[in-house]
mmCIF file of C-alpha atoms and ligand atoms in Angstrom:
data_model
loop_
_atom_site.group_PDB
_atom_site.id
_atom_site.type_symbol
_atom_site.label_atom_id
_atom_site.label_comp_id
_atom_site.label_asym_id
_atom_site.label_seq_id
_atom_site.Cartn_x
_atom_site.Cartn_y
_atom_site.Cartn_z
ATOM 1 C CA MET A 188 -4.062 16.842 -3.786
ATOM 2 C CA GLN A 189 -5.248 14.601 -6.597
ATOM 3 C CA TYR A 190 -3.476 11.693 -7.783
ATOM 4 C CA LYS A 191 -4.325 9.112 -10.505
ATOM 5 C CA ILE A 192 -3.266 5.628 -9.613
ATOM 6 C CA ALA A 193 -3.266 2.636 -12.025
ATOM 7 C CA LEU A 194 -3.915 -0.780 -10.247
ATOM 8 C CA LEU A 195 -2.323 -3.767 -11.931
ATOM 9 C CA LYS A 196 -3.760 -6.519 -9.722
ATOM 10 C CA GLY A 197 -2.481 -9.599 -11.850
ATOM 11 C CA ASP A 198 -2.723 -13.097 -10.760
ATOM 12 C CA GLY A 199 -2.992 -15.375 -7.836
ATOM 13 C CA ILE A 200 -3.033 -13.342 -4.549
ATOM 14 C CA GLY A 201 -2.538 -10.096 -6.575
ATOM 15 C CA PRO A 202 -6.068 -9.042 -6.187
ATOM 16 C CA GLU A 203 -6.393 -9.552 -2.495
ATOM 17 C CA ILE A 204 -3.240 -7.752 -1.484
ATOM 18 C CA ILE A 205 -3.971 -4.817 -3.915
ATOM 19 C CA GLU A 206 -7.430 -4.693 -2.254
ATOM 20 C CA SER A 207 -5.794 -4.328 1.165
ATOM 21 C CA ALA A 208 -3.442 -1.781 -0.157
ATOM 22 C CA VAL A 209 -6.344 0.378 -1.765
ATOM 23 C CA SER A 210 -8.295 0.277 1.561
ATOM 24 C CA VAL A 211 -5.021 1.660 3.322
ATOM 25 C CA LEU A 212 -4.609 4.316 0.790
ATOM 26 C CA GLU A 213 -8.325 5.416 0.845
ATOM 27 C CA ARG A 214 -8.076 5.621 4.698
ATOM 28 C CA ILE A 215 -4.989 7.990 4.129
ATOM 29 C CA ALA A 216 -6.927 10.077 1.596
ATOM 30 C CA ALA A 217 -9.630 10.562 4.130
ATOM 31 C CA LYS A 218 -7.310 11.272 6.985
ATOM 32 C CA TYR A 219 -5.138 13.861 5.177
ATOM 33 C CA GLY A 220 -7.452 15.179 2.686
ATOM 34 C CA HIS A 221 -6.256 13.818 -0.528
ATOM 35 C CA ASP A 222 -8.124 12.388 -3.574
ATOM 36 C CA PHE A 223 -6.799 8.935 -5.016
ATOM 37 C CA TYR A 224 -8.482 7.938 -8.384
ATOM 38 C CA PHE A 225 -8.184 4.237 -8.898
ATOM 39 C CA THR A 226 -8.366 2.469 -12.422
ATOM 40 C CA SER A 227 -7.646 -1.155 -12.925
ATOM 41 C CA TYR A 228 -5.889 -2.581 -15.885
ATOM 42 C CA PRO A 229 -5.278 -6.260 -16.722
ATOM 43 C CA ILE A 230 -1.558 -7.802 -16.840
ATOM 44 C CA GLY A 231 -0.197 -11.235 -16.799
ATOM 45 C CA GLY A 232 -2.221 -14.464 -16.775
ATOM 46 C CA CYS A 233 -5.685 -12.795 -16.352
ATOM 47 C CA ALA A 234 -4.722 -10.542 -19.397
ATOM 48 C CA ILE A 235 -4.011 -13.680 -21.267
ATOM 49 C CA ASP A 236 -7.171 -15.067 -20.261
ATOM 50 C CA THR A 237 -9.391 -12.160 -21.172
ATOM 51 C CA VAL A 238 -7.360 -10.282 -23.985
ATOM 52 C CA GLY A 239 -4.992 -13.087 -25.471
ATOM 53 C CA VAL A 240 -1.712 -11.155 -24.471
ATOM 54 C CA PRO A 241 0.029 -10.700 -21.069
ATOM 55 C CA LEU A 242 0.466 -7.139 -21.420
ATOM 56 C CA PRO A 243 -2.446 -5.319 -23.284
ATOM 57 C CA LYS A 244 -1.781 -1.859 -25.112
ATOM 58 C CA GLU A 245 -4.478 -0.385 -22.979
ATOM 59 C CA THR A 246 -2.659 -1.375 -19.861
ATOM 60 C CA VAL A 247 0.717 0.309 -21.053
ATOM 61 C CA GLU A 248 -1.379 3.450 -22.139
ATOM 62 C CA GLY A 249 -3.205 3.463 -18.861
ATOM 63 C CA CYS A 250 -0.070 3.459 -16.749
ATOM 64 C CA LEU A 251 1.481 6.199 -18.878
ATOM 65 C CA ALA A 252 -1.525 8.342 -18.187
ATOM 66 C CA SER A 253 -1.323 7.880 -14.577
ATOM 67 C CA ASP A 254 0.532 9.427 -11.632
ATOM 68 C CA SER A 255 1.799 6.098 -10.372
ATOM 69 C CA VAL A 256 1.198 2.397 -10.728
ATOM 70 C CA LEU A 257 0.631 -0.150 -7.972
ATOM 71 C CA LEU A 258 1.232 -3.691 -9.019
ATOM 72 C CA GLY A 259 0.211 -7.014 -7.117
ATOM 73 C CA ALA A 260 1.906 -10.109 -8.776
ATOM 74 C CA VAL A 261 1.651 -12.094 -11.972
ATOM 75 C CA GLY A 262 1.909 -15.703 -13.146
ATOM 76 C CA GLY A 263 0.733 -19.041 -12.001
ATOM 77 C CA PRO A 264 0.837 -22.851 -13.103
ATOM 78 C CA LYS A 265 -2.047 -22.227 -15.310
ATOM 79 C CA TRP A 266 0.197 -20.370 -17.766
ATOM 80 C CA ASP A 267 3.353 -22.143 -17.337
ATOM 81 C CA HIS A 268 3.304 -24.205 -20.497
ATOM 82 C CA LEU A 269 3.232 -21.016 -22.707
ATOM 83 C CA PRO A 270 6.328 -19.887 -24.702
ATOM 84 C CA GLY A 271 8.429 -17.296 -23.152
ATOM 85 C CA ASP A 272 7.041 -14.395 -25.140
ATOM 86 C CA LEU A 273 3.506 -15.064 -23.960
ATOM 87 C CA ARG A 274 4.247 -15.782 -20.279
ATOM 88 C CA PRO A 275 2.716 -13.572 -17.606
ATOM 89 C CA GLU A 276 6.227 -12.746 -16.376
ATOM 90 C CA LYS A 277 6.997 -11.229 -19.849
ATOM 91 C CA ALA A 278 4.156 -8.545 -19.112
ATOM 92 C CA LEU A 279 6.304 -7.522 -16.033
ATOM 93 C CA LEU A 280 9.481 -7.148 -18.029
ATOM 94 C CA GLY A 281 7.326 -5.385 -20.536
ATOM 95 C CA ILE A 282 5.859 -2.760 -18.373
ATOM 96 C CA ARG A 283 9.120 -2.201 -16.579
ATOM 97 C CA ALA A 284 10.767 -1.424 -19.898
ATOM 98 C CA ALA A 285 7.572 0.717 -21.278
ATOM 99 C CA LEU A 286 7.656 2.863 -18.380
ATOM 100 C CA GLY A 287 11.431 3.155 -18.423
ATOM 101 C CA LEU A 288 11.989 1.875 -14.769
ATOM 102 C CA TYR A 289 15.519 1.194 -14.595
ATOM 103 C CA THR A 290 15.976 1.507 -10.800
ATOM 104 C CA ASN A 291 14.575 -0.833 -8.575
ATOM 105 C CA LEU A 292 14.745 -0.192 -4.823
ATOM 106 C CA ARG A 293 14.168 -3.142 -2.535
ATOM 107 C CA PRO A 294 14.695 -2.334 1.149
ATOM 108 C CA ALA A 295 15.340 -5.192 3.517
ATOM 109 C CA LYS A 296 14.727 -3.922 7.033
ATOM 110 C CA LEU A 297 14.284 -5.994 10.167
ATOM 111 C CA PHE A 298 11.228 -4.741 12.220
ATOM 112 C CA PRO A 299 12.127 -5.152 15.716
ATOM 113 C CA ALA A 300 8.973 -7.187 16.538
ATOM 114 C CA LEU A 301 10.012 -9.680 13.869
ATOM 115 C CA ARG A 302 13.576 -10.434 15.272
ATOM 116 C CA ASP A 303 12.648 -13.963 16.254
ATOM 117 C CA ALA A 304 11.246 -14.567 12.823
ATOM 118 C CA SER A 305 14.465 -14.265 11.259
ATOM 119 C CA PRO A 306 16.178 -17.485 10.306
ATOM 120 C CA LEU A 307 19.333 -15.782 11.516
ATOM 121 C CA ARG A 308 20.806 -16.294 14.916
ATOM 122 C CA ALA A 309 19.938 -13.698 17.499
ATOM 123 C CA ASP A 310 23.533 -12.660 17.919
ATOM 124 C CA LEU A 311 23.965 -11.777 14.168
ATOM 125 C CA ILE A 312 20.918 -9.453 14.078
ATOM 126 C CA ALA A 313 21.286 -7.998 17.533
ATOM 127 C CA SER A 314 21.397 -4.502 16.442
ATOM 128 C CA GLY A 315 19.069 -5.132 13.504
ATOM 129 C CA PHE A 316 19.839 -4.408 9.904
ATOM 130 C CA ASP A 317 18.592 -1.935 7.336
ATOM 131 C CA ILE A 318 19.826 -2.606 3.851
ATOM 132 C CA MET A 319 18.647 -0.906 0.635
ATOM 133 C CA ILE A 320 19.097 -3.012 -2.551
ATOM 134 C CA VAL A 321 19.406 -0.988 -5.764
ATOM 135 C CA ARG A 322 18.559 -3.465 -8.547
ATOM 136 C CA GLU A 323 19.148 -2.526 -12.202
ATOM 137 C CA LEU A 324 15.659 -3.343 -13.843
ATOM 138 C CA THR A 325 15.633 -2.909 -17.600
ATOM 139 C CA GLY A 326 18.909 -4.358 -18.973
ATOM 140 C CA GLY A 327 21.299 -7.301 -18.489
ATOM 141 C CA ILE A 328 20.452 -10.955 -19.155
ATOM 142 C CA TYR A 329 16.793 -10.253 -18.730
ATOM 143 C CA PHE A 330 16.628 -8.338 -21.892
ATOM 144 C CA GLY A 331 19.648 -9.572 -23.869
ATOM 145 C CA GLU A 332 19.568 -11.428 -27.111
ATOM 146 C CA ARG A 333 18.119 -15.090 -26.513
ATOM 147 C CA GLY A 334 17.273 -18.008 -28.352
ATOM 148 C CA TYR A 335 17.947 -21.782 -29.497
ATOM 149 C CA ARG A 336 20.830 -22.770 -31.899
ATOM 150 C CA ASN A 337 22.824 -25.788 -32.920
ATOM 151 C CA GLY A 338 25.674 -25.960 -30.404
ATOM 152 C CA LYS A 339 28.673 -28.176 -29.920
ATOM 153 C CA TYR A 340 26.322 -30.828 -28.294
ATOM 154 C CA GLY A 341 23.350 -30.490 -30.431
ATOM 155 C CA GLU A 342 20.277 -28.102 -29.650
ATOM 156 C CA GLU A 343 21.225 -25.357 -26.942
ATOM 157 C CA ALA A 344 19.509 -22.401 -25.481
ATOM 158 C CA PHE A 345 21.182 -18.999 -24.771
ATOM 159 C CA ASP A 346 20.642 -15.910 -23.088
ATOM 160 C CA THR A 347 23.073 -12.847 -23.316
ATOM 161 C CA GLU A 348 23.987 -10.280 -20.464
ATOM 162 C CA ALA A 349 24.753 -6.816 -22.108
ATOM 163 C CA TYR A 350 25.402 -3.685 -20.236
ATOM 164 C CA SER A 351 26.193 -0.213 -21.744
ATOM 165 C CA VAL A 352 28.200 2.454 -19.906
ATOM 166 C CA LEU A 353 24.946 4.379 -19.887
ATOM 167 C CA GLU A 354 23.020 1.958 -18.225
ATOM 168 C CA ILE A 355 25.535 1.380 -15.498
ATOM 169 C CA GLU A 356 26.092 5.125 -15.217
ATOM 170 C CA ARG A 357 22.512 5.852 -14.445
ATOM 171 C CA ILE A 358 21.835 2.936 -11.841
ATOM 172 C CA GLY A 359 25.231 3.773 -10.350
ATOM 173 C CA ARG A 360 24.084 7.418 -9.946
ATOM 174 C CA ALA A 361 20.689 6.485 -8.535
ATOM 175 C CA ALA A 362 22.720 4.075 -5.981
ATOM 176 C CA PHE A 363 25.119 6.754 -4.841
ATOM 177 C CA GLU A 364 22.274 9.630 -4.323
ATOM 178 C CA THR A 365 20.408 6.697 -2.483
ATOM 179 C CA ALA A 366 23.571 6.249 -0.214
ATOM 180 C CA MET A 367 24.045 10.083 0.366
ATOM 181 C CA LYS A 368 20.665 10.095 1.781
ATOM 182 C CA ARG A 369 21.399 7.205 4.205
ATOM 183 C CA GLN A 370 24.560 5.885 5.995
ATOM 184 C CA LYS A 371 26.713 6.885 2.968
ATOM 185 C CA ARG A 372 28.061 3.365 2.379
ATOM 186 C CA LEU A 373 27.749 1.510 -1.106
ATOM 187 C CA THR A 374 28.504 -1.989 -1.932
ATOM 188 C CA SER A 375 28.709 -2.614 -5.699
ATOM 189 C CA VAL A 376 28.080 -6.316 -6.332
ATOM 190 C CA ASP A 377 29.536 -7.981 -9.427
ATOM 191 C CA LYS A 378 31.247 -10.933 -10.883
ATOM 192 C CA ALA A 379 34.024 -8.991 -12.321
ATOM 193 C CA ASN A 380 36.553 -12.061 -11.945
ATOM 194 C CA VAL A 381 34.631 -13.940 -14.886
ATOM 195 C CA LEU A 382 32.352 -11.600 -16.640
ATOM 196 C CA GLU A 383 33.189 -8.767 -18.981
ATOM 197 C CA THR A 384 29.804 -6.873 -18.348
ATOM 198 C CA SER A 385 31.002 -6.828 -14.573
ATOM 199 C CA ARG A 386 34.322 -5.498 -15.467
ATOM 200 C CA LEU A 387 32.695 -2.648 -17.349
ATOM 201 C CA TRP A 388 30.407 -2.276 -14.393
ATOM 202 C CA ARG A 389 33.057 -2.099 -11.913
ATOM 203 C CA LYS A 390 35.160 0.391 -13.921
ATOM 204 C CA THR A 391 32.163 2.878 -14.496
ATOM 205 C CA MET A 392 31.275 2.571 -10.698
ATOM 206 C CA HIS A 393 34.889 3.489 -9.851
ATOM 207 C CA GLN A 394 34.681 6.658 -12.011
ATOM 208 C CA LEU A 395 31.214 7.557 -10.530
ATOM 209 C CA ALA A 396 32.666 6.968 -7.055
ATOM 210 C CA GLU A 397 35.179 9.916 -7.586
ATOM 211 C CA ALA A 398 32.149 12.242 -7.775
ATOM 212 C CA TYR A 399 30.917 11.068 -4.322
ATOM 213 C CA PRO A 400 33.946 11.284 -2.066
ATOM 214 C CA GLU A 401 31.427 11.196 0.975
ATOM 215 C CA VAL A 402 30.451 7.717 0.142
ATOM 216 C CA THR A 403 32.347 4.910 1.323
ATOM 217 C CA TYR A 404 32.471 2.456 -1.617
ATOM 218 C CA GLN A 405 33.532 -1.032 -2.122
ATOM 219 C CA ASP A 406 33.316 -3.908 -4.456
ATOM 220 C CA MET A 407 32.067 -7.308 -3.764
ATOM 221 C CA PHE A 408 31.602 -10.352 -5.924
ATOM 222 C CA VAL A 409 28.165 -11.751 -5.847
ATOM 223 C CA ASP A 410 29.248 -15.101 -4.498
ATOM 224 C CA ASN A 411 30.767 -13.454 -1.465
ATOM 225 C CA ALA A 412 27.830 -11.112 -1.064
ATOM 226 C CA ALA A 413 25.354 -13.832 -0.931
ATOM 227 C CA MET A 414 27.488 -15.397 1.903
ATOM 228 C CA GLN A 415 28.076 -12.053 3.707
ATOM 229 C CA LEU A 416 24.237 -11.396 3.845
ATOM 230 C CA VAL A 417 23.785 -14.346 5.944
ATOM 231 C CA ARG A 418 27.070 -13.886 7.961
ATOM 232 C CA ASN A 419 26.700 -10.397 8.940
ATOM 233 C CA PRO A 420 23.932 -8.444 7.104
ATOM 234 C CA GLN A 421 24.453 -5.487 9.578
ATOM 235 C CA GLN A 422 27.547 -4.711 7.418
ATOM 236 C CA PHE A 423 25.554 -3.401 4.454
ATOM 237 C CA ASP A 424 23.864 0.018 3.877
ATOM 238 C CA VAL A 425 23.187 0.246 0.129
ATOM 239 C CA ILE A 426 24.039 -2.487 -2.388
ATOM 240 C CA VAL A 427 23.933 -1.701 -6.092
ATOM 241 C CA THR A 428 23.752 -4.617 -8.423
ATOM 242 C CA SER A 429 22.645 -5.933 -11.938
ATOM 243 C CA ASN A 430 19.177 -7.227 -12.846
ATOM 244 C CA MET A 431 19.838 -10.915 -12.173
ATOM 245 C CA PHE A 432 22.073 -10.694 -9.083
ATOM 246 C CA GLY A 433 19.649 -8.151 -7.660
ATOM 247 C CA ASP A 434 16.812 -10.529 -8.261
ATOM 248 C CA ILE A 435 18.681 -13.382 -6.198
ATOM 249 C CA LEU A 436 19.949 -11.267 -3.530
ATOM 250 C CA SER A 437 16.806 -9.354 -2.799
ATOM 251 C CA ASP A 438 14.983 -12.720 -2.125
ATOM 252 C CA GLU A 439 17.745 -13.785 0.070
ATOM 253 C CA ALA A 440 17.779 -10.496 2.029
ATOM 254 C CA SER A 441 13.812 -10.492 2.169
ATOM 255 C CA GLN A 442 13.817 -13.724 4.003
ATOM 256 C CA LEU A 443 16.304 -12.464 6.705
ATOM 257 C CA THR A 444 13.680 -9.994 7.603
ATOM 258 C CA GLY A 445 11.246 -12.967 8.584
ATOM 259 C CA SER A 446 9.262 -13.326 5.452
ATOM 260 C CA ILE A 447 9.410 -12.530 1.779
ATOM 261 C CA GLY A 448 5.594 -11.269 2.467
ATOM 262 C CA MET A 449 7.231 -8.122 4.150
ATOM 263 C CA LEU A 450 9.235 -6.736 1.317
ATOM 264 C CA ALA A 451 8.278 -3.788 -0.825
ATOM 265 C CA SER A 452 9.716 -2.276 -3.947
ATOM 266 C CA ALA A 453 9.813 0.844 -5.888
ATOM 267 C CA SER A 454 10.605 0.896 -9.441
ATOM 268 C CA MET A 455 11.565 4.291 -10.818
ATOM 269 C CA GLY A 456 12.945 5.967 -13.956
ATOM 270 C CA ASP A 457 13.684 9.645 -14.808
ATOM 271 C CA SER A 458 10.004 10.785 -14.413
ATOM 272 C CA SER A 459 8.129 10.820 -11.109
ATOM 273 C CA ARG A 460 5.952 8.179 -12.234
ATOM 274 C CA GLY A 461 7.139 4.908 -10.721
ATOM 275 C CA MET A 462 5.720 1.332 -10.177
ATOM 276 C CA TYR A 463 5.372 -0.190 -6.752
ATOM 277 C CA GLU A 464 4.952 -3.814 -5.967
ATOM 278 C CA PRO A 465 5.923 -6.268 -3.343
ATOM 279 C CA ILE A 466 8.967 -8.547 -4.116
ATOM 280 C CA HIS A 467 7.126 -11.696 -3.662
ATOM 281 C CA GLY A 468 5.209 -13.782 -6.340
ATOM 282 C CA SER A 469 1.518 -14.535 -6.902
ATOM 283 C CA ALA A 470 1.571 -17.499 -4.537
ATOM 284 C CA PRO A 471 -1.155 -19.539 -6.192
ATOM 285 C CA ASP A 472 -1.135 -22.041 -3.607
ATOM 286 C CA ILE A 473 -2.748 -19.648 -1.207
ATOM 287 C CA ALA A 474 -4.753 -17.357 -3.650
ATOM 288 C CA GLY A 475 -8.187 -16.726 -2.685
ATOM 289 C CA GLN A 476 -7.980 -18.189 0.982
ATOM 290 C CA ASN A 477 -7.492 -14.805 2.579
ATOM 291 C CA LYS A 478 -4.067 -16.045 4.023
ATOM 292 C CA ALA A 479 -1.650 -13.713 2.085
ATOM 293 C CA ASN A 480 0.124 -11.267 3.899
ATOM 294 C CA PRO A 481 -0.600 -7.627 2.690
ATOM 295 C CA ILE A 482 2.199 -5.839 4.420
ATOM 296 C CA ALA A 483 4.607 -5.948 1.478
ATOM 297 C CA THR A 484 1.925 -4.441 -0.864
ATOM 298 C CA ILE A 485 0.965 -1.890 1.700
ATOM 299 C CA LEU A 486 4.596 -0.840 2.416
ATOM 300 C CA SER A 487 4.909 -0.545 -1.315
ATOM 301 C CA ALA A 488 1.991 1.953 -1.251
ATOM 302 C CA ALA A 489 3.880 3.752 1.407
ATOM 303 C CA MET A 490 6.888 4.104 -0.841
ATOM 304 C CA MET A 491 4.498 5.309 -3.599
ATOM 305 C CA LEU A 492 3.362 8.177 -1.308
ATOM 306 C CA ARG A 493 7.012 8.962 -0.529
ATOM 307 C CA TYR A 494 8.689 8.731 -3.725
ATOM 308 C CA ALA A 495 6.053 9.454 -6.262
ATOM 309 C CA PHE A 496 4.073 12.024 -4.540
ATOM 310 C CA GLY A 497 6.574 13.309 -2.079
ATOM 311 C CA LEU A 498 3.904 12.631 0.981
ATOM 312 C CA SER A 499 6.358 11.587 3.584
ATOM 313 C CA ALA A 500 4.026 12.223 6.726
ATOM 314 C CA GLU A 501 1.488 9.914 5.186
ATOM 315 C CA ALA A 502 4.049 7.179 4.228
ATOM 316 C CA GLN A 503 5.516 7.305 7.790
ATOM 317 C CA CYS A 504 1.900 7.101 9.180
ATOM 318 C CA ILE A 505 1.424 3.871 7.351
ATOM 319 C CA GLU A 506 4.989 2.405 8.288
ATOM 320 C CA ASP A 507 4.269 3.234 11.969
ATOM 321 C CA ALA A 508 0.900 1.554 11.991
ATOM 322 C CA ILE A 509 2.534 -1.850 10.625
ATOM 323 C CA ASP A 510 5.315 -1.265 13.295
ATOM 324 C CA ALA A 511 2.597 -1.040 15.951
ATOM 325 C CA VAL A 512 0.457 -3.907 14.617
ATOM 326 C CA LEU A 513 3.615 -6.206 14.453
ATOM 327 C CA ALA A 514 4.488 -4.964 18.012
ATOM 328 C CA ALA A 515 1.348 -6.100 19.304
ATOM 329 C CA GLY A 516 1.903 -9.647 18.102
ATOM 330 C CA PHE A 517 -0.178 -10.061 15.201
ATOM 331 C CA ARG A 518 1.245 -12.064 12.329
ATOM 332 C CA THR A 519 0.099 -13.560 9.157
ATOM 333 C CA ALA A 520 0.730 -17.302 8.661
ATOM 334 C CA ASP A 521 4.001 -16.534 6.718
ATOM 335 C CA ILE A 522 5.793 -14.974 9.492
ATOM 336 C CA LEU A 523 7.279 -17.703 11.571
ATOM 337 C CA GLY A 524 8.482 -16.710 14.955
ATOM 338 C CA ASN A 525 9.188 -18.457 18.241
ATOM 339 C CA SER A 526 6.992 -16.172 20.429
ATOM 340 C CA LYS A 527 3.189 -16.950 20.840
ATOM 341 C CA THR A 528 1.350 -14.811 18.335
ATOM 342 C CA ASP A 529 -2.218 -14.341 16.947
ATOM 343 C CA ILE A 530 -2.382 -15.671 13.419
ATOM 344 C CA CYS A 531 -4.323 -13.276 11.248
ATOM 345 C CA SER A 532 -6.097 -13.687 7.884
ATOM 346 C CA GLY A 533 -5.049 -11.149 5.187
ATOM 347 C CA SER A 534 -8.172 -9.145 5.940
ATOM 348 C CA ASP A 535 -7.636 -9.199 9.646
ATOM 349 C CA MET A 536 -4.258 -7.898 9.246
ATOM 350 C CA THR A 537 -5.344 -5.027 6.827
ATOM 351 C CA GLY A 538 -8.136 -4.302 9.543
ATOM 352 C CA LYS A 539 -5.401 -4.102 12.279
ATOM 353 C CA ILE A 540 -3.336 -1.684 10.167
ATOM 354 C CA LEU A 541 -6.519 0.531 9.329
ATOM 355 C CA ASN A 542 -7.227 0.715 12.987
ATOM 356 C CA ALA A 543 -3.736 1.648 13.840
ATOM 357 C CA ILE A 544 -3.703 4.433 11.201
ATOM 358 C CA GLY A 545 -6.798 5.726 13.003
HETATM 359 C C1 LIG B 66 10.789 -10.139 -8.987
HETATM 360 C C2 LIG B 66 10.476 -11.338 -9.740
HETATM 361 C C3 LIG B 66 10.408 -10.953 -11.281
HETATM 362 C C4 LIG B 66 11.656 -10.823 -11.746
HETATM 363 C C5 LIG B 66 9.933 -12.154 -12.144
HETATM 364 C C6 LIG B 66 8.611 -12.639 -11.872
HETATM 365 C C7 LIG B 66 9.724 -11.784 -13.606
HETATM 366 O O1 LIG B 66 11.262 -12.361 -9.332
HETATM 367 O O2 LIG B 66 10.302 -9.095 -9.252
HETATM 368 O O3 LIG B 66 11.944 -10.076 -8.325
HETATM 369 O O4 LIG B 66 12.831 -11.631 -11.921
HETATM 370 O O5 LIG B 66 12.170 -9.545 -11.675
HETATM 371 MG MG1 LIG B 67 12.413 -12.078 -7.865
#
């Protein structure tokens, strides 16, 4: 089969990790007889430098004309002084909105070989954990009204959280459907004891739950969820939550797996075209040093094969290769463990994974 893939390399370590993922996809193409056509488009700080805006029109059009999108990371200190609307991060929100990607799947799964890299005590993760965070991605406080005004104490800034029933229903449905394909347990995380948006969220989730009697559903306050994740991550199967709570909880969950450098994500909407990206950032401090862990991006490419193209065997092949390489003791520097391991550069790690794919 033939697929057009838009590459948004972005800033910092973005280009190196995308290069790794592309080499893995090319190996898969050769092994399974597919053709992947890659086209790169600028996004983030590099787009500001070359075109003057973080999300050029040609980038949005290029993504819309592709079968899928693979993104590295955006941002860096060079662009931190810019006003909110011109920051690289704005491009990420813009492309998510432009492609209608309201569902963000962030799997946090403990690789058995990385048990000792998790900051949690061994007995807490003895039987591992496998959590799917379903984060709402195109609404809430990230997209609400914002600005500056004169308040009670003088100048103040404000951001607003708003959620419509429609937005809650569609992310809720995505979460229940995800749970149906897994262990059929769903935790909806909100702050309904304080926020009106959370009360509407909870009410809408309860209505949806009636249509999914097989799913064991529970509500949880976000502060409790943050605590439960480190107390007993094994209790969770699927977690559904708002844009900002999902941003925070997914970073927390990622570290439980040993490193944020391991976590992939899939952003999807109503079409099969999604955007696939690691959940970590552009890590400007290690950019260009061949130290970055390419695994989150390679796993994102595997998610793309599975969800956007329906190529499950190919996705599994990549995941098995990563399992094998980790089991053989190879680590990038971000994965801290107690056992004696070989620290690999980013390109060494990519090479090991390519070899394991065969
Ligand atoms: C993420 C990131 C982004 C977000 C930033 C870079 C805008 O933290 O994908 O988790 O907050 O969504
Ligand atoms: Mg984040």
